[in-house]
């Protein structure tokens, strides 16, 4: 019985070996099909984003990669974090400079007001990197307010109603200083060529197709893979033409804020010298209102009537002189006066 089972096992093993040998022979005799290699420009570029996504809370959103051919011989090697070149104005008018300053200050303030100085410098660097990249608008205001006309903003503050909140004086002044330094050529090198960022609170889908360059404060910064994330792709020269699609609210001094100091009193307390006995403050003297002064009467007739100092010889002044043909008065006093005048 055992011999029968061993014979059947041998037949099964022999059949299996024959099938394996036949399959190997068919694979060896099949003609090889070589797939054509894609062009360098297609192989070098990462998969483009299907559509532009609006920014959500704490994210910059993303846009599709530019439909432009990669220059021949362009380096696509990933060299890690490379510092961005300094910003240069190029052909810029005074209006362009003022508007770019206003837009960049608003982006720094409303996107990273609670961040450190480095966190705000990193946000400013992302805006400048986008302005040099062919996938984004060519102006500072265009980058900051991209998509605001269709409520599809790349920066969330431009569409979520944050601009209706007046900025605080101290925070706006700090953001303005950082914006002025960035537009004057200051570079925040740790984020490199980042064109996107998001906060720790969100995990957007586009960050899987990008390279993270740095973490600054509450934000993670990313750049594109391949050629579009290199310095060679960010070679656009600033040409001006700034437009304000949305007015940025100026800082309001009358707005109550913890950054606004109360008015300084007219007199400040002076501390006593060391070892001196403090003297209690004397109460301020109260000024009494003087009684009203009666009006002075300067009438001449009233003064004559109340004086009582008229000489006797002037008491009858003003009476008519008696004539000889007129009868004498019966009053003895009048006769006395008449005789006196004679």
Coordinates of C-alpha atoms in Angstrom, one line a residue:
X1 CA 0.0 0.0 0.0
X2 CA 2.8 2.3 0.8
X3 CA 4.4 1.7 -2.5
X4 CA 1.2 2.7 -4.3
X5 CA 1.1 6.1 -2.5
X6 CA 4.8 6.7 -3.2
X7 CA 4.2 6.0 -6.9
X8 CA 1.3 8.5 -7.1
X9 CA 3.3 11.2 -5.4
X10 CA 6.1 10.7 -7.9
X11 CA 3.7 11.1 -10.8
X12 CA 2.4 14.4 -9.4
X13 CA 5.8 15.8 -8.9
X14 CA 6.8 14.9 -12.4
X15 CA 3.7 16.6 -13.9
X16 CA 4.4 19.8 -11.9
X17 CA 7.9 20.0 -13.1
X18 CA 6.8 19.6 -16.7
X19 CA 4.3 22.5 -16.4
X20 CA 6.9 24.8 -14.9
X21 CA 9.4 24.0 -17.6
X22 CA 6.8 24.7 -20.3
X23 CA 6.0 28.1 -18.8
X24 CA 9.6 29.1 -18.7
X25 CA 10.1 28.1 -22.3
X26 CA 7.2 30.3 -23.4
X27 CA 8.5 33.3 -21.6
X28 CA 11.9 32.9 -23.1
X29 CA 10.6 32.6 -26.6
X30 CA 8.2 35.7 -26.4
X31 CA 9.5 38.8 -28.3
X32 CA 10.6 41.7 -26.0
X33 CA 8.5 44.9 -26.3
X34 CA 10.4 48.1 -25.4
X35 CA 8.3 51.0 -24.2
X36 CA 9.3 54.4 -25.8
X37 CA 11.0 56.7 -23.3
X38 CA 9.0 59.9 -22.6
X39 CA 10.4 63.3 -23.5
X40 CA 12.7 64.9 -21.0
X41 CA 10.2 67.8 -20.4
X42 CA 7.4 65.3 -19.5
X43 CA 9.6 63.0 -17.4
X44 CA 11.1 65.9 -15.5
X45 CA 7.9 67.6 -14.4
X46 CA 5.8 66.3 -11.6
X47 CA 2.2 65.4 -12.1
X48 CA 0.2 68.7 -12.5
X49 CA -2.5 69.5 -10.1
X50 CA -5.9 68.9 -11.7
X51 CA -7.5 72.2 -10.6
X52 CA -6.7 75.1 -8.4
X53 CA -8.0 74.6 -4.9
X54 CA -9.2 77.5 -2.7
X55 CA -7.3 78.2 0.5
X56 CA -8.8 76.7 3.6
X57 CA -8.1 77.9 7.1
X58 CA -4.4 77.8 7.6
X59 CA -3.4 76.9 4.1
X60 CA -2.3 78.8 1.0
X61 CA -4.2 76.5 -1.4
X62 CA -2.4 75.5 -4.6
X63 CA -2.5 76.1 -8.4
X64 CA -1.7 74.0 -11.4
X65 CA 1.8 73.8 -12.7
X66 CA 2.5 76.0 -15.7
X67 CA 1.9 74.4 -19.1
X68 CA 5.3 75.4 -20.3
X69 CA 8.2 73.3 -21.6
X70 CA 11.1 72.8 -19.4
X71 CA 14.2 74.3 -21.0
X72 CA 16.6 71.8 -22.5
X73 CA 19.5 70.8 -20.2
X74 CA 17.7 72.2 -17.1
X75 CA 18.9 70.6 -13.9
X76 CA 16.2 68.7 -12.1
X77 CA 18.4 67.3 -9.4
X78 CA 17.0 67.9 -5.9
X79 CA 19.6 70.0 -4.1
X80 CA 17.8 70.3 -0.8
X81 CA 17.0 73.7 0.6
X82 CA 18.4 76.5 -1.6
X83 CA 18.0 80.1 -0.5
X84 CA 15.9 82.3 -2.8
X85 CA 17.6 85.2 -4.6
X86 CA 17.0 88.7 -3.2
X87 CA 14.0 90.6 -4.5
X88 CA 14.7 93.3 -7.1
X89 CA 12.2 96.0 -8.1
X90 CA 13.1 96.2 -11.8
X91 CA 10.7 98.6 -13.6
X92 CA 8.6 99.8 -10.7
X93 CA 6.9 103.2 -10.2
X94 CA 6.3 104.9 -6.9
X95 CA 2.7 103.6 -7.1
X96 CA 3.9 100.1 -7.6
X97 CA 6.2 100.3 -4.6
X98 CA 3.4 101.7 -2.4
X99 CA 0.9 99.1 -3.4
X100 CA 3.3 96.2 -3.2
X101 CA 4.2 97.4 0.3
X102 CA 0.5 97.6 1.3
X103 CA -0.4 94.1 -0.1
X104 CA 2.7 92.4 1.4
X105 CA 2.1 94.0 4.8
X106 CA -1.6 92.8 4.8
X107 CA -0.5 89.2 3.9
X108 CA 2.1 89.2 6.7
X109 CA -0.3 90.6 9.3
X110 CA -3.4 88.6 8.6
X111 CA -1.6 85.3 7.8
X112 CA 1.0 85.3 10.6
X113 CA 0.2 88.1 13.1
X114 CA 0.5 85.6 16.0
X115 CA 3.8 84.2 14.7
X116 CA 7.3 85.2 15.6
X117 CA 9.4 87.5 13.4
X118 CA 10.9 84.5 11.7
X119 CA 7.4 83.1 11.0
X120 CA 6.4 86.4 9.4
X121 CA 9.6 86.6 7.4
X122 CA 8.9 83.1 6.1
X123 CA 5.4 84.1 4.9
X124 CA 6.8 87.2 3.2
X125 CA 9.4 84.9 1.4
X126 CA 6.6 82.7 0.1
X127 CA 4.9 85.7 -1.5
X128 CA 8.0 86.9 -3.1
X129 CA 8.8 83.4 -4.4
X130 CA 5.4 83.1 -6.0
X131 CA 5.8 86.5 -7.7
X132 CA 8.9 85.1 -9.5
X133 CA 7.3 81.8 -10.4
X134 CA 5.5 81.4 -13.8
X135 CA 2.7 79.5 -12.1
X136 CA 1.5 82.6 -10.2
X137 CA 0.7 86.3 -11.0
X138 CA 3.7 88.5 -11.7
X139 CA 2.9 91.2 -9.0
X140 CA 2.9 91.2 -5.2
X141 CA -0.8 92.3 -5.0
X142 CA -1.7 89.7 -7.7
X143 CA -0.1 86.9 -5.6
X144 CA -1.7 88.0 -2.4
X145 CA -5.2 88.5 -3.7
X146 CA -5.1 85.7 -6.3
X147 CA -8.7 84.3 -6.8
X148 CA -10.4 87.0 -4.7
X149 CA -12.6 88.0 -7.7
X150 CA -14.2 84.5 -7.7
X151 CA -14.0 83.7 -4.0
X152 CA -11.3 81.1 -4.8
X153 CA -8.5 82.8 -2.8
X154 CA -5.0 81.3 -2.5
X155 CA -4.6 83.1 0.9
X156 CA -7.4 82.4 3.2
X157 CA -7.5 85.9 4.8
X158 CA -8.6 87.5 1.5
X159 CA -11.9 85.6 1.4
X160 CA -12.8 84.6 5.0
X161 CA -13.7 88.1 6.2
X162 CA -10.5 88.8 8.1
X163 CA -10.1 92.2 6.3
X164 CA -13.2 93.5 8.0
X165 CA -11.2 93.4 11.3
X166 CA -9.2 96.6 11.8
X167 CA -5.5 95.8 12.5
X168 CA -3.8 96.8 15.7
X169 CA -1.2 99.6 15.4
X170 CA 1.8 97.6 16.9
X171 CA 1.2 94.5 14.8
X172 CA 0.7 96.4 11.6
X173 CA 3.8 98.4 12.2
X174 CA 5.9 95.2 12.8
X175 CA 4.4 93.6 9.6
X176 CA 5.3 96.8 7.7
X177 CA 8.9 96.7 8.8
X178 CA 9.2 93.0 7.8
X179 CA 7.6 93.8 4.4
X180 CA 9.9 96.7 3.8
X181 CA 13.0 94.6 4.6
X182 CA 11.9 91.8 2.2
X183 CA 11.2 94.2 -0.6
X184 CA 14.6 95.8 0.0
X185 CA 16.4 92.5 -0.7
X186 CA 16.3 90.7 2.7
X187 CA 16.0 86.9 2.3
X188 CA 14.7 84.3 4.8
X189 CA 16.9 81.4 3.7
X190 CA 15.6 78.5 5.9
X191 CA 12.4 78.1 3.8
X192 CA 14.3 78.1 0.6
X193 CA 12.2 78.2 -2.6
X194 CA 8.9 77.4 -0.8
X195 CA 5.8 78.5 -2.6
X196 CA 3.2 76.9 -0.3
X197 CA 2.6 76.5 3.4
X198 CA 0.0 75.3 5.8
X199 CA -0.5 75.1 9.6
X200 CA -0.3 72.1 11.8
X201 CA -4.1 72.1 12.2
X202 CA -4.7 71.0 8.6
X203 CA -3.3 68.4 6.2
X204 CA -4.0 69.4 2.6
X205 CA -3.8 66.8 -0.1
X206 CA -1.3 68.8 -2.2
X207 CA 1.5 68.5 0.4
X208 CA 2.1 64.8 -0.6
X209 CA 3.3 65.9 -4.0
X210 CA 5.7 68.5 -2.6
X211 CA 9.0 68.7 -0.7
X212 CA 8.8 70.2 2.8
X213 CA 11.6 72.8 3.3
X214 CA 11.2 73.9 6.9
X215 CA 8.9 74.2 9.9
X216 CA 8.6 77.8 11.3
X217 CA 6.3 78.4 14.2
X218 CA 2.9 76.8 13.4
X219 CA 3.5 76.6 9.6
X220 CA 5.1 73.9 7.4
X221 CA 6.6 75.2 4.2
X222 CA 6.8 73.3 0.9
X223 CA 8.1 73.6 -2.7
X224 CA 7.3 71.7 -5.9
X225 CA 9.3 68.7 -6.9
X226 CA 11.5 68.7 -10.0
X227 CA 12.3 71.6 -12.2
X228 CA 9.4 73.8 -11.0
X229 CA 10.8 73.8 -7.5
X230 CA 14.3 75.0 -8.5
X231 CA 15.8 78.5 -8.6
X232 CA 16.0 78.2 -12.4
X233 CA 12.2 78.2 -12.6
X234 CA 11.9 81.4 -10.6
X235 CA 13.6 83.6 -13.1
X236 CA 10.8 86.1 -13.8
X237 CA 11.8 89.8 -13.4
X238 CA 9.5 92.1 -11.6
X239 CA 7.9 94.5 -14.1
X240 CA 5.4 96.5 -12.0
X241 CA 1.8 97.0 -12.8
X242 CA 0.5 96.5 -9.3
X243 CA -3.3 96.6 -8.9
X244 CA -5.3 96.7 -5.7
X245 CA -8.3 94.5 -6.2
X246 CA -9.3 94.9 -2.6
X247 CA -8.6 97.9 -0.4
X248 CA -6.5 97.0 2.6
X249 CA -7.8 98.7 5.8
X250 CA -5.3 101.1 7.3
X251 CA -4.6 100.9 11.0
X252 CA -7.2 102.9 13.0
X253 CA -5.7 104.9 15.9
X254 CA -9.2 105.2 17.5
X255 CA -9.8 101.5 17.6
X256 CA -9.5 100.1 21.1
X257 CA -6.7 97.6 21.3
X258 CA -4.3 96.3 23.9
X259 CA -1.4 97.5 21.7
X260 CA -2.5 101.1 22.1
X261 CA -1.2 102.8 25.2
X262 CA -3.4 105.0 27.3
X263 CA -2.7 108.7 27.4
X264 CA 0.1 109.8 29.7
X265 CA -1.0 111.9 32.6
X266 CA 0.2 115.5 32.8
X267 CA 2.2 115.0 36.0
X268 CA 4.0 111.8 36.9
X269 CA 4.7 110.8 40.6
X270 CA 8.4 111.2 41.6
X271 CA 9.8 108.5 43.9
X272 CA 11.4 109.9 47.1
X273 CA 15.1 109.6 47.6
X274 CA 16.5 106.5 49.5
X275 CA 16.0 106.8 53.3
X276 CA 13.7 109.8 53.1
X277 CA 10.5 109.8 55.1
X278 CA 7.6 110.0 52.8
X279 CA 5.6 113.1 53.2
X280 CA 1.8 112.8 52.9
X281 CA 0.5 114.6 50.0
X282 CA -1.3 117.8 50.8
X283 CA -4.8 118.2 49.5
X284 CA -5.0 120.7 46.7
X285 CA -6.5 124.0 47.9
X286 CA -10.0 124.7 46.8
X287 CA -10.6 128.1 45.2
X288 CA -13.6 129.9 46.6
X289 CA -15.7 131.8 44.2
X290 CA -15.6 135.5 45.2
X291 CA -18.9 137.3 45.7
X292 CA -20.2 139.2 42.8
X293 CA -19.2 142.9 42.7
X294 CA -22.1 145.3 42.5
X295 CA -22.1 147.5 39.4
X296 CA -20.6 150.9 39.9
X297 CA -22.9 153.9 39.4
X298 CA -21.2 156.8 37.6
X299 CA -24.3 159.1 37.2
X300 CA -23.4 162.7 38.0
X301 CA -26.9 163.7 39.2
X302 CA -27.1 160.8 41.7
X303 CA -23.6 161.7 43.1
X304 CA -24.7 165.3 43.6
X305 CA -27.9 164.3 45.3
X306 CA -26.1 162.0 47.8
X307 CA -22.9 163.9 48.4
X308 CA -24.1 166.6 50.8
X309 CA -20.8 168.5 50.3
X310 CA -21.9 171.4 48.2
X311 CA -20.9 174.9 49.4
X312 CA -23.5 177.3 50.4
X313 CA -22.6 179.9 47.8
X314 CA -23.3 177.3 45.0
X315 CA -26.6 176.1 46.3
X316 CA -28.7 178.7 44.4
X317 CA -26.6 178.5 41.2
X318 CA -28.8 178.3 38.2
X319 CA -31.6 180.6 39.3
X320 CA -32.5 183.6 37.0
X321 CA -31.3 187.0 38.1
X322 CA -34.0 189.3 39.4
X323 CA -34.8 192.4 37.4
X324 CA -35.8 195.9 38.9
X325 CA -39.3 195.9 37.4
X326 CA -40.2 192.5 38.9
X327 CA -41.7 192.2 42.3
X328 CA -39.6 190.8 45.1
X329 CA -40.4 187.4 46.4
X330 CA -42.2 187.1 49.7
X331 CA -39.8 184.5 50.9
X332 CA -37.3 185.9 53.3
X333 CA -34.7 183.4 52.3
X334 CA -35.1 184.4 48.7
X335 CA -34.7 188.1 49.6
X336 CA -31.6 187.3 51.5
X337 CA -30.1 185.5 48.6
X338 CA -31.0 188.5 46.3
X339 CA -29.5 191.0 48.6
X340 CA -26.4 188.8 48.9
X341 CA -25.9 188.8 45.2
X342 CA -26.2 192.6 45.1

